[in-house]
């Protein structure tokens, strides 16, 4: 009889420390994924079914793009979440459409993940997707070291914290919430699916639609001739990734800015945020 399998790095939430940060293999796979593999129709179908990558690799995807993509259009000219915004615009629209079409008893099924994480399958060797490193001469170890500094990602999170702090799912912190009091993230909606009444659903859908519109505006700002983005639009990618995967990563990296809701319920502890169930 064998004992329980020892958890690997890929089972841990992403965080900017040597015990939780990205491995060389993860950065290799994600860098290739960003450079075109995401456009594969089979991969896109799996991403929709699984609501994107798993929690760790959803944030790792954003970190890898923001840290390593040095040039681009728009005011920033690089180090921006363009591909992330494209993917999560698609995922938000897909989720919003499916939730609107289904009756209440089927909402839990729509919110749950189907299948497995593409990135996990590749780095764990379970179902290799045969990603190809598309930029010969790049040293994966150096890319991983650069990505794990997370300096541009942390700057994005700090800069946009006043806008995303009021959006944090209360269940992702140490503060309890009451039904319908705030927008829960998808994993906590799955955990509390009995609370997803029509009223709560309408609030959730309003938020998804707003973030979709802001993500589209953010995408426009990252193209040639696009208008500059607003702070709320800059924060939209954080809200979108967090809604699908939980707020653990941004809360670990940057303390949220106090807002009316947090002042009413007491201060939040952000050094060790409560776990996000990966459903």
XYZ file of N, CA and C in Angstrom, residues 23-271:
747
model
N 8.058 27.454 -11.792
C 9.171 26.603 -12.190
C 9.595 26.951 -13.614
N 10.760 26.484 -14.001
C 11.240 26.700 -15.361
C 10.285 26.066 -16.364
N 9.787 24.858 -16.074
C 8.869 24.195 -16.993
C 7.560 24.975 -17.145
N 7.056 25.537 -16.055
C 5.818 26.317 -16.146
C 6.009 27.531 -17.048
N 7.106 28.233 -16.874
C 7.343 29.419 -17.700
C 7.555 29.022 -19.151
N 8.252 27.928 -19.385
C 8.449 27.447 -20.764
C 7.109 27.191 -21.440
N 6.225 26.481 -20.751
C 4.926 26.145 -21.334
C 4.071 27.398 -21.517
N 4.040 28.251 -20.521
C 3.215 29.460 -20.588
C 3.726 30.426 -21.648
N 5.028 30.551 -21.781
C 5.603 31.461 -22.776
C 5.248 31.000 -24.180
N 5.296 29.684 -24.409
C 4.903 29.148 -25.700
C 3.401 29.303 -25.918
N 2.636 29.104 -24.862
C 1.184 29.260 -24.915
C 0.802 30.674 -25.343
N 1.465 31.648 -24.760
C 1.199 33.053 -25.091
C 1.572 33.360 -26.536
N 2.596 32.692 -27.054
C 3.082 32.996 -28.397
C 2.314 32.278 -29.499
N 1.095 31.863 -29.230
C 0.289 31.346 -30.329
C -0.505 30.102 -30.047
N -0.095 29.272 -29.083
C -0.820 28.037 -28.829
C -2.238 28.285 -28.338
N -2.472 29.430 -27.715
C -3.800 29.755 -27.224
C -4.810 29.855 -28.377
N -4.332 30.102 -29.597
C -5.230 30.246 -30.732
C -5.679 28.905 -31.302
N -5.091 27.799 -30.842
C -5.510 26.474 -31.281
C -6.955 26.243 -30.851
N -7.823 25.861 -31.803
C -9.257 25.750 -31.509
C -9.545 24.680 -30.458
N -8.784 23.594 -30.462
C -8.981 22.548 -29.464
C -8.638 23.068 -28.072
N -7.565 23.827 -27.970
C -7.181 24.395 -26.681
C -8.226 25.398 -26.203
N -8.749 26.219 -27.115
C -9.746 27.216 -26.723
C -11.008 26.542 -26.190
N -11.400 25.437 -26.808
C -12.574 24.705 -26.324
C -12.339 24.169 -24.919
N -11.144 23.656 -24.689
C -10.824 23.151 -23.340
C -10.768 24.288 -22.331
N -10.254 25.433 -22.741
C -10.201 26.583 -21.841
C -11.603 27.043 -21.459
N -12.529 27.047 -22.400
C -13.907 27.432 -22.081
C -14.537 26.436 -21.117
N -14.331 25.162 -21.364
C -14.926 24.134 -20.516
C -14.385 24.195 -19.089
N -13.089 24.524 -18.976
C -12.449 24.543 -17.655
C -12.422 25.945 -17.067
N -13.072 26.911 -17.725
C -13.072 28.314 -17.284
C -11.655 28.857 -17.162
N -10.853 28.581 -18.193
C -9.475 29.037 -18.181
C -8.568 28.024 -17.509
N -7.326 28.391 -17.238
C -6.437 27.507 -16.490
C -6.889 27.389 -15.029
N -6.223 26.530 -14.276
C -6.478 26.427 -12.837
C -6.067 27.725 -12.142
N -6.354 27.819 -10.855
C -6.038 29.058 -10.123
C -4.569 29.442 -10.262
N -3.679 28.505 -9.997
C -2.244 28.814 -10.045
C -1.845 29.288 -11.434
N -2.269 28.573 -12.452
C -1.794 28.885 -13.793
C -2.566 30.011 -14.457
N -3.736 30.365 -13.947
C -4.411 31.572 -14.423
C -3.594 32.805 -14.059
N -3.182 32.886 -12.793
C -2.357 34.024 -12.378
C -0.953 33.922 -12.978
N -0.436 32.692 -13.123
C 0.888 32.514 -13.728
C 0.887 32.963 -15.183
N -0.208 32.719 -15.870
C -0.367 33.178 -17.256
C -0.253 34.696 -17.326
N -0.951 35.392 -16.420
C -0.881 36.854 -16.393
C 0.529 37.331 -16.044
N 1.134 36.711 -15.045
C 2.478 37.105 -14.629
C 3.473 36.919 -15.778
N 3.409 35.780 -16.435
C 4.360 35.498 -17.514
C 4.229 36.511 -18.646
N 2.991 36.825 -19.029
C 2.820 37.799 -20.104
C 3.284 39.181 -19.675
N 2.855 39.629 -18.506
C 3.182 40.986 -18.063
C 4.686 41.152 -17.856
N 5.322 40.158 -17.295
C 6.753 40.283 -17.007
C 7.619 40.163 -18.256
N 7.267 39.265 -19.176
C 8.187 38.919 -20.264
C 7.884 39.597 -21.587
N 6.662 40.069 -21.781
C 6.338 40.714 -23.054
C 6.749 42.180 -22.958
N 7.886 42.497 -23.544
C 8.523 43.792 -23.304
C 8.010 44.909 -24.196
N 7.462 44.585 -25.351
C 7.048 45.627 -26.290
C 5.593 45.439 -26.679
N 4.934 46.548 -26.956
C 3.542 46.482 -27.365
C 3.040 47.869 -27.707
N 1.804 47.931 -28.188
C 1.199 49.210 -28.540
C 0.551 49.836 -27.311
N 0.134 51.078 -27.457
C -0.525 51.764 -26.359
C 0.448 52.560 -25.513
N -0.097 53.208 -24.509
C 0.704 54.121 -23.681
C 1.840 53.404 -22.966
N 1.591 52.201 -22.462
C 2.627 51.489 -21.708
C 3.691 50.897 -22.614
N 3.294 50.477 -23.813
C 4.255 49.944 -24.771
C 4.796 48.575 -24.428
N 4.220 47.884 -23.495
C 4.696 46.561 -23.114
C 4.380 46.263 -21.661
N 4.719 45.041 -21.243
C 4.469 44.603 -19.867
C 3.003 44.832 -19.489
N 2.117 44.349 -20.368
C 0.694 44.549 -20.147
C -0.069 43.257 -20.476
N -1.248 43.060 -19.883
C -1.966 41.775 -20.002
C -2.874 41.718 -21.224
N -2.319 41.812 -22.417
C -3.146 41.842 -23.623
C -3.808 40.486 -23.873
N -3.014 39.418 -23.956
C -3.582 38.087 -24.210
C -4.522 37.669 -23.081
N -4.167 38.016 -21.869
C -5.028 37.704 -20.723
C -6.390 38.366 -20.899
N -6.384 39.630 -21.320
C -7.643 40.341 -21.516
C -8.458 39.726 -22.644
N -7.796 39.269 -23.702
C -8.509 38.606 -24.799
C -9.197 37.343 -24.292
N -8.452 36.500 -23.584
C -9.014 35.243 -23.085
C -10.172 35.488 -22.133
N -9.988 36.395 -21.173
C -11.016 36.561 -20.146
C -12.223 37.361 -20.638
N -12.068 38.153 -21.683
C -13.243 38.725 -22.333
C -14.104 37.603 -22.896
N -13.461 36.659 -23.542
C -14.175 35.510 -24.107
C -14.833 34.676 -23.008
N -14.108 34.399 -21.942
C -14.647 33.569 -20.871
C -15.806 34.257 -20.147
N -15.694 35.562 -19.920
C -16.782 36.299 -19.276
C -18.040 36.274 -20.138
N -17.882 36.508 -21.430
C -19.041 36.505 -22.318
C -19.679 35.124 -22.373
N -18.848 34.088 -22.436
C -19.366 32.720 -22.455
C -20.139 32.406 -21.180
N -19.569 32.761 -20.043
C -20.223 32.494 -18.758
C -21.535 33.266 -18.646
N -21.530 34.533 -19.001
C -22.728 35.355 -18.906
C -23.851 34.791 -19.776
N -23.507 34.393 -20.997
C -24.510 33.842 -21.911
C -25.094 32.546 -21.371
N -24.253 31.665 -20.873
C -24.731 30.367 -20.393
C -25.576 30.507 -19.136
N -25.181 31.383 -18.222
C -25.965 31.571 -17.001
C -27.340 32.161 -17.309
N -27.410 33.054 -18.274
C -28.697 33.662 -18.626
C -29.654 32.640 -19.255
N -29.097 31.647 -19.925
C -29.939 30.685 -20.639
C -30.462 29.558 -19.756
N -29.802 29.299 -18.657
C -30.138 28.126 -17.868
C -31.009 28.450 -16.666
N -31.808 27.464 -16.270
C -32.630 27.601 -15.085
C -31.755 27.463 -13.836
N -32.342 27.855 -12.715
C -31.580 27.920 -11.474
C -30.938 26.584 -11.105
N -31.638 25.481 -11.320
C -31.106 24.182 -10.890
C -29.896 23.738 -11.705
N -29.640 24.387 -12.844
C -28.486 24.015 -13.660
C -27.321 24.994 -13.534
N -27.493 26.045 -12.743
C -26.437 27.053 -12.642
C -25.169 26.488 -12.004
N -25.327 25.642 -11.015
C -24.165 25.068 -10.344
C -23.307 24.295 -11.341
N -23.929 23.563 -12.228
C -23.204 22.781 -13.225
C -22.416 23.692 -14.166
N -23.003 24.816 -14.543
C -22.326 25.757 -15.441
C -21.112 26.369 -14.758
N -21.222 26.665 -13.478
C -20.139 27.329 -12.752
C -18.954 26.403 -12.487
N -19.192 25.102 -12.446
C -18.112 24.161 -12.139
C -17.199 23.954 -13.346
N -15.949 23.646 -13.061
C -14.992 23.365 -14.124
C -15.272 21.984 -14.724
N -15.007 21.869 -16.003
C -15.104 20.598 -16.700
C -13.759 20.313 -17.339
N -13.243 19.106 -17.138
C -11.947 18.761 -17.696
C -10.801 19.156 -16.776
N -9.628 19.321 -17.356
C -8.427 19.612 -16.585
C -7.718 20.842 -17.146
N -6.810 21.366 -16.354
C -6.032 22.542 -16.745
C -5.006 22.165 -17.811
N -5.007 22.891 -18.916
C -4.057 22.639 -20.000
C -2.608 22.707 -19.531
N -2.312 23.724 -18.750
C -0.925 23.935 -18.313
C -0.506 22.827 -17.359
N -1.392 22.467 -16.434
C -1.085 21.371 -15.507
C -0.793 20.080 -16.267
N -1.628 19.764 -17.258
C -1.439 18.530 -17.996
C -0.075 18.483 -18.663
N 0.384 19.639 -19.148
C 1.677 19.652 -19.829
C 2.838 19.545 -18.851
N 2.826 20.370 -17.800
C 3.978 20.366 -16.894
C 4.023 19.117 -16.015
N 2.865 18.515 -15.756
C 2.842 17.277 -14.964
C 3.057 16.048 -15.836
N 3.005 16.233 -17.155
C 3.236 15.114 -18.056
C 2.083 14.152 -18.171
N 0.862 14.590 -17.774
C -0.285 13.678 -17.828
C -0.829 13.566 -19.248
N -1.084 14.698 -19.860
C -1.606 14.730 -21.224
C -0.826 15.802 -21.983
N 0.392 15.509 -22.378
C 1.212 16.536 -23.027
C 0.504 17.177 -24.205
N 0.486 18.490 -24.221
C -0.127 19.215 -25.317
C 0.902 19.565 -26.394
N 2.143 19.159 -26.143
C 3.220 19.373 -27.109
C 3.374 20.837 -27.512
N 3.361 21.704 -26.492
C 3.686 23.098 -26.754
C 5.111 23.176 -27.293
N 5.344 24.047 -28.216
C 6.674 24.221 -28.796
C 7.191 25.597 -28.406
N 8.411 25.641 -27.878
C 9.013 26.938 -27.568
C 9.309 27.625 -28.891
N 8.662 28.756 -29.105
C 8.682 29.369 -30.436
C 9.804 30.381 -30.627
N 10.580 30.647 -29.614
C 11.638 31.652 -29.735
C 12.985 31.005 -29.421
N 13.630 30.488 -30.441
C 14.913 29.820 -30.273
C 15.933 30.783 -29.686
N 16.763 30.253 -28.800
C 17.802 31.072 -28.201
C 17.421 31.649 -26.859
N 16.134 31.627 -26.494
C 15.737 32.113 -25.180
C 16.049 31.041 -24.143
N 16.652 31.438 -23.073
C 17.017 30.517 -22.000
C 15.838 30.405 -21.040
N 15.174 29.235 -20.943
C 14.013 29.104 -20.065
C 14.308 29.443 -18.606
N 15.496 29.119 -18.137
C 15.844 29.424 -16.747
C 15.903 30.935 -16.522
N 16.464 31.659 -17.492
C 16.523 33.117 -17.362
C 15.127 33.732 -17.461
N 14.293 33.178 -18.343
C 12.918 33.660 -18.437
C 12.172 33.445 -17.129
N 12.378 32.275 -16.523
C 11.707 31.988 -15.258
C 12.167 32.935 -14.157
N 13.461 33.196 -14.108
C 13.984 34.122 -13.094
C 13.395 35.512 -13.280
N 13.262 35.946 -14.537
C 12.696 37.267 -14.813
C 11.216 37.297 -14.435
N 10.484 36.250 -14.797
C 9.050 36.205 -14.476
C 8.822 36.218 -12.972
N 9.660 35.500 -12.232
C 9.446 35.372 -10.791
C 9.782 36.635 -10.000
N 10.380 37.615 -10.649
C 10.548 38.905 -9.969
C 9.201 39.600 -9.799
N 8.297 39.389 -10.721
C 6.915 39.894 -10.671
C 6.850 41.405 -10.467
N 7.868 42.118 -10.888
C 7.919 43.551 -10.586
C 6.836 44.328 -11.332
N 6.589 43.986 -12.599
C 5.564 44.710 -13.355
C 4.158 44.292 -12.917
N 3.992 43.012 -12.586
C 2.696 42.539 -12.106
C 2.338 43.205 -10.786
N 3.303 43.253 -9.875
C 3.057 43.894 -8.583
C 2.744 45.377 -8.784
N 3.433 46.010 -9.732
C 3.144 47.423 -10.012
C 1.714 47.597 -10.516
N 1.259 46.697 -11.403
C -0.119 46.746 -11.889
C -1.102 46.602 -10.724
N -0.845 45.633 -9.850
C -1.761 45.378 -8.739
C -1.785 46.550 -7.762
N -0.635 47.135 -7.490
C -0.588 48.283 -6.579
C -1.313 49.489 -7.186
N -1.049 49.721 -8.455
C -1.639 50.880 -9.127
C -3.160 50.781 -9.191
N -3.668 49.583 -9.391
C -5.109 49.407 -9.568
C -5.841 49.010 -8.287
N -5.126 48.863 -7.183
C -5.754 48.418 -5.933
C -6.950 49.263 -5.503
N -6.925 50.607 -5.666
C -8.117 51.372 -5.272
C -9.372 50.971 -6.044
N -9.193 50.423 -7.248
C -10.352 50.043 -8.062
C -10.782 48.600 -7.844
N -9.828 47.678 -7.617
C -10.254 46.297 -7.426
C -10.560 45.948 -5.976
N -10.087 46.743 -5.031
C -10.345 46.423 -3.617
C -11.836 46.311 -3.286
N -12.702 47.221 -3.765
C -14.127 47.079 -3.444
C -14.789 45.868 -4.092
N -14.106 45.214 -5.040
C -14.681 44.098 -5.772
C -14.332 42.747 -5.170
N -13.467 42.724 -4.165
C -12.973 41.458 -3.611
C -14.121 40.638 -3.036
N -14.153 39.369 -3.406
C -15.132 38.435 -2.836
C -14.916 38.335 -1.334
N -15.930 38.623 -0.510
C -15.724 38.569 0.938
C -15.314 37.191 1.436
N -15.737 36.137 0.747
C -15.382 34.788 1.177
C -13.920 34.459 0.920
N -13.230 35.264 0.129
C -11.805 35.066 -0.109
C -10.947 35.706 0.984
N -11.586 36.384 1.928
C -10.872 36.990 3.042
C -11.333 36.318 4.328
N -10.911 36.852 5.459
C -11.324 36.294 6.746
C -12.612 36.916 7.249
N -13.307 37.679 6.396
C -14.548 38.331 6.798
C -15.739 37.575 6.239
N -16.722 37.208 7.082
C -17.899 36.503 6.576
C -18.773 37.429 5.748
N -19.606 36.837 4.923
C -20.543 37.612 4.124
C -21.941 37.045 4.274
N -22.934 37.824 3.998
C -24.303 37.340 3.989
C -24.768 37.195 2.550
N -25.772 36.398 2.337
C -26.241 36.127 0.990
C -26.586 37.414 0.256
N -25.989 37.588 -0.918
C -26.296 38.748 -1.743
C -25.626 40.033 -1.304
N -24.792 39.992 -0.254
C -24.185 41.227 0.251
C -23.095 41.743 -0.665
N -22.451 40.852 -1.439
C -21.356 41.278 -2.309
C -21.224 40.260 -3.434
N -20.374 40.576 -4.380
C -20.159 39.689 -5.518
C -19.185 38.592 -5.115
N -19.659 37.373 -5.090
C -18.787 36.241 -4.807
C -18.042 35.831 -6.074
N -16.841 35.286 -5.896
C -16.105 34.723 -7.016
C -16.746 33.397 -7.421
N -16.404 32.909 -8.596
C -16.989 31.664 -9.096
C -16.762 30.474 -8.168
N -15.529 30.244 -7.649
C -15.351 29.104 -6.751
C -16.254 29.158 -5.521
N -16.471 30.346 -4.967
C -17.329 30.437 -3.789
C -18.813 30.398 -4.155
N -19.170 30.784 -5.372
C -20.536 30.561 -5.830
C -20.819 29.065 -5.936
N -19.828 28.301 -6.401
C -19.988 26.850 -6.459
C -20.163 26.284 -5.055
N -19.341 26.775 -4.133
C -19.402 26.276 -2.762
C -20.735 26.613 -2.108
N -21.312 27.759 -2.454
C -22.580 28.209 -1.864
C -23.661 28.286 -2.944
N -23.733 27.277 -3.788
C -24.626 27.354 -4.946
C -26.093 27.475 -4.552
N -26.447 27.019 -3.363
C -27.844 27.145 -2.928
C -28.244 28.606 -2.742
N -27.258 29.483 -2.540
C -27.536 30.913 -2.340
C -27.702 31.678 -3.650
N -27.496 31.012 -4.786
C -27.516 31.721 -6.062
C -28.959 31.910 -6.537
N -29.664 32.794 -5.872
C -31.028 33.133 -6.238
C -31.036 33.997 -7.487
N -32.217 34.265 -8.024
C -32.320 35.138 -9.191
C -31.766 36.526 -8.893
N -32.020 37.026 -7.690
C -31.531 38.354 -7.319
C -29.999 38.376 -7.287
N -29.406 37.352 -6.663
C -27.943 37.278 -6.606
C -27.375 37.114 -8.011
N -28.009 36.274 -8.813
C -27.533 36.061 -10.178
C -27.518 37.357 -10.962
N -28.559 38.171 -10.833
C -28.606 39.434 -11.569
C -27.444 40.343 -11.167
N -27.114 40.367 -9.883
C -25.982 41.180 -9.435
C -24.672 40.650 -10.019
N -24.522 39.336 -10.027
C -23.320 38.733 -10.589
C -23.214 39.040 -12.086
N -24.321 38.897 -12.799
C -24.293 39.140 -14.239
C -24.007 40.599 -14.562
N -24.548 41.503 -13.756
C -24.243 42.926 -13.958
C -22.747 43.175 -13.834
N -22.125 42.525 -12.838
C -20.681 42.685 -12.646
C -19.907 42.092 -13.821
N -20.290 40.898 -14.274
C -19.599 40.273 -15.402
C -19.709 41.134 -16.657
N -20.880 41.684 -16.894
C -21.067 42.531 -18.079
C -20.228 43.808 -17.989
N -20.166 44.390 -16.783
C -19.369 45.602 -16.600
C -17.893 45.310 -16.826
N -17.393 44.213 -16.276
C -15.980 43.870 -16.444
C -15.665 43.525 -17.898
N -16.617 42.912 -18.590
C -16.404 42.626 -20.013
C -16.226 43.919 -20.798
N -17.094 44.885 -20.539
C -16.990 46.170 -21.241
C -15.671 46.859 -20.910
N -15.265 46.791 -19.664
C -13.999 47.421 -19.281
C -12.806 46.694 -19.873
N -12.881 45.372 -19.956
C -11.794 44.623 -20.583
C -11.672 44.986 -22.059
N -12.794 45.156 -22.726
C -12.750 45.550 -24.133
C -12.091 46.925 -24.289
N -12.419 47.821 -23.369
C -11.799 49.144 -23.412
C -10.300 49.045 -23.125
N -9.922 48.177 -22.189
C -8.500 47.974 -21.889
C -7.779 47.423 -23.106
N -8.394 46.467 -23.789
C -7.793 45.925 -25.008
C -7.592 47.029 -26.044
N -8.588 47.891 -26.176
C -8.459 48.991 -27.122
C -7.297 49.901 -26.796
N -7.054 50.117 -25.511
C -5.957 50.997 -25.095
C -4.585 50.393 -25.376
N -4.548 49.064 -25.582
C -3.286 48.385 -25.831
C -3.070 48.128 -27.317
N -3.791 48.862 -28.153
C -3.614 48.783 -29.602
C -3.213 50.159 -30.137
N -2.648 50.152 -31.313
C -2.213 51.413 -31.913
C -3.426 52.315 -32.150
N -3.344 53.541 -31.678
C -4.410 54.505 -31.860
C -5.545 54.398 -30.865
N -5.462 53.448 -29.953
C -6.513 53.299 -28.958
C -6.446 54.399 -27.909
N -7.594 54.746 -27.344
C -7.599 55.787 -26.314
C -7.006 55.243 -25.022
N -6.403 56.091 -24.197
C -5.856 55.631 -22.922
C -6.942 55.037 -22.036
N -6.586 54.048 -21.277
C -7.540 53.379 -20.391
C -7.725 54.169 -19.107
N -8.865 53.958 -18.457
C -9.136 54.545 -17.149
C -8.605 53.613 -16.066
N -8.469 54.075 -14.819
C -8.048 53.179 -13.743
C -8.975 51.976 -13.579
N -10.284 52.188 -13.740
C -11.233 51.078 -13.618
C -11.012 50.046 -14.717
N -10.678 50.503 -15.910
C -10.405 49.571 -17.005
C -9.095 48.837 -16.779
N -8.110 49.523 -16.226
C -6.844 48.859 -15.914
C -7.026 47.747 -14.882
N -8.010 47.892 -14.008
C -8.260 46.896 -12.957
C -9.142 45.756 -13.427
N -9.709 45.855 -14.634
C -10.699 44.871 -15.073
C -10.108 43.473 -15.217
N -8.852 43.378 -15.682
C -8.264 42.045 -15.837
C -8.074 41.374 -14.484
N -7.761 42.150 -13.455
C -7.610 41.584 -12.102
C -8.954 41.029 -11.633
N -10.015 41.828 -11.812
C -11.350 41.398 -11.391
C -11.781 40.151 -12.146
N -11.504 40.099 -13.444
C -11.932 38.963 -14.253
C -11.213 37.679 -13.851
N -9.882 37.738 -13.747
C -9.127 36.541 -13.367
C -9.517 36.106 -11.960
N -9.719 37.065 -11.056
C -10.075 36.744 -9.676
C -11.483 36.158 -9.585
N -12.419 36.638 -10.396
C -13.770 36.089 -10.332
C -13.765 34.606 -10.711
N -12.997 34.250 -11.712
C -12.947 32.855 -12.133
C -12.139 31.970 -11.184
N -11.175 32.530 -10.467
C -10.208 31.710 -9.734
C -10.062 32.037 -8.260
N -10.701 33.093 -7.780
C -10.513 33.520 -6.407
C -9.443 34.596 -6.302
N -9.459 35.309 -5.189
C -8.629 36.502 -5.007
C -7.329 36.242 -4.224
N -6.988 34.989 -4.019
C -5.852 34.690 -3.156
C -4.554 35.357 -3.619
N -4.246 35.279 -4.916
C -2.967 35.835 -5.386
C -2.876 37.347 -5.195
N -3.816 38.158 -5.700
C -3.658 39.609 -5.480
C -3.689 39.999 -4.016
N -4.465 39.301 -3.185
C -4.505 39.631 -1.766
C -3.201 39.262 -1.057
N -2.510 38.265 -1.572
C -1.210 37.894 -1.008
C -0.134 38.906 -1.398
N -0.247 39.439 -2.619
C 0.786 40.329 -3.147
C 0.615 41.762 -2.670
N -0.620 42.272 -2.689
C -0.878 43.685 -2.385
C -2.078 43.791 -1.449
N -1.928 44.403 -0.281
C -3.091 44.621 0.585
C -4.111 45.513 -0.116
N -5.397 45.180 -0.048
C -6.400 46.025 -0.696
C -6.549 47.358 0.011
N -7.002 48.350 -0.717
C -7.252 49.671 -0.151
C -8.543 49.624 0.657
N -8.547 50.113 1.893
C -9.786 50.103 2.674
C -10.891 50.849 1.943
N -12.112 50.309 2.042
C -13.264 50.955 1.431
C -14.422 50.898 2.404
N -15.557 51.405 2.010
C -16.686 51.476 2.923
C -17.087 50.114 3.447
N -17.052 49.114 2.565
C -17.470 47.800 3.005
C -16.523 47.238 4.056
N -15.193 47.388 3.833
C -14.240 46.833 4.789
C -14.266 47.603 6.095
N -14.540 48.912 6.039
C -14.622 49.670 7.291
C -15.841 49.246 8.103
N -16.913 48.882 7.400
C -18.129 48.461 8.104
C -17.959 47.105 8.769
N -17.141 46.228 8.185
C -17.034 44.864 8.688
C -15.746 44.606 9.450
N -14.898 45.609 9.537
C -13.636 45.419 10.230
C -12.489 45.283 9.251
N -11.272 45.349 9.740
C -10.109 45.298 8.865
C -9.901 43.887 8.353
N -9.276 43.784 7.179
C -8.978 42.488 6.587
C -7.539 42.110 6.870
N -7.313 40.816 7.066
C -5.957 40.307 7.138
C -5.590 39.789 5.766
N -4.516 40.331 5.189
C -4.166 39.944 3.831
C -2.841 39.196 3.740
N -2.165 38.998 4.847
C -0.909 38.284 4.772
C -1.144 36.794 4.563
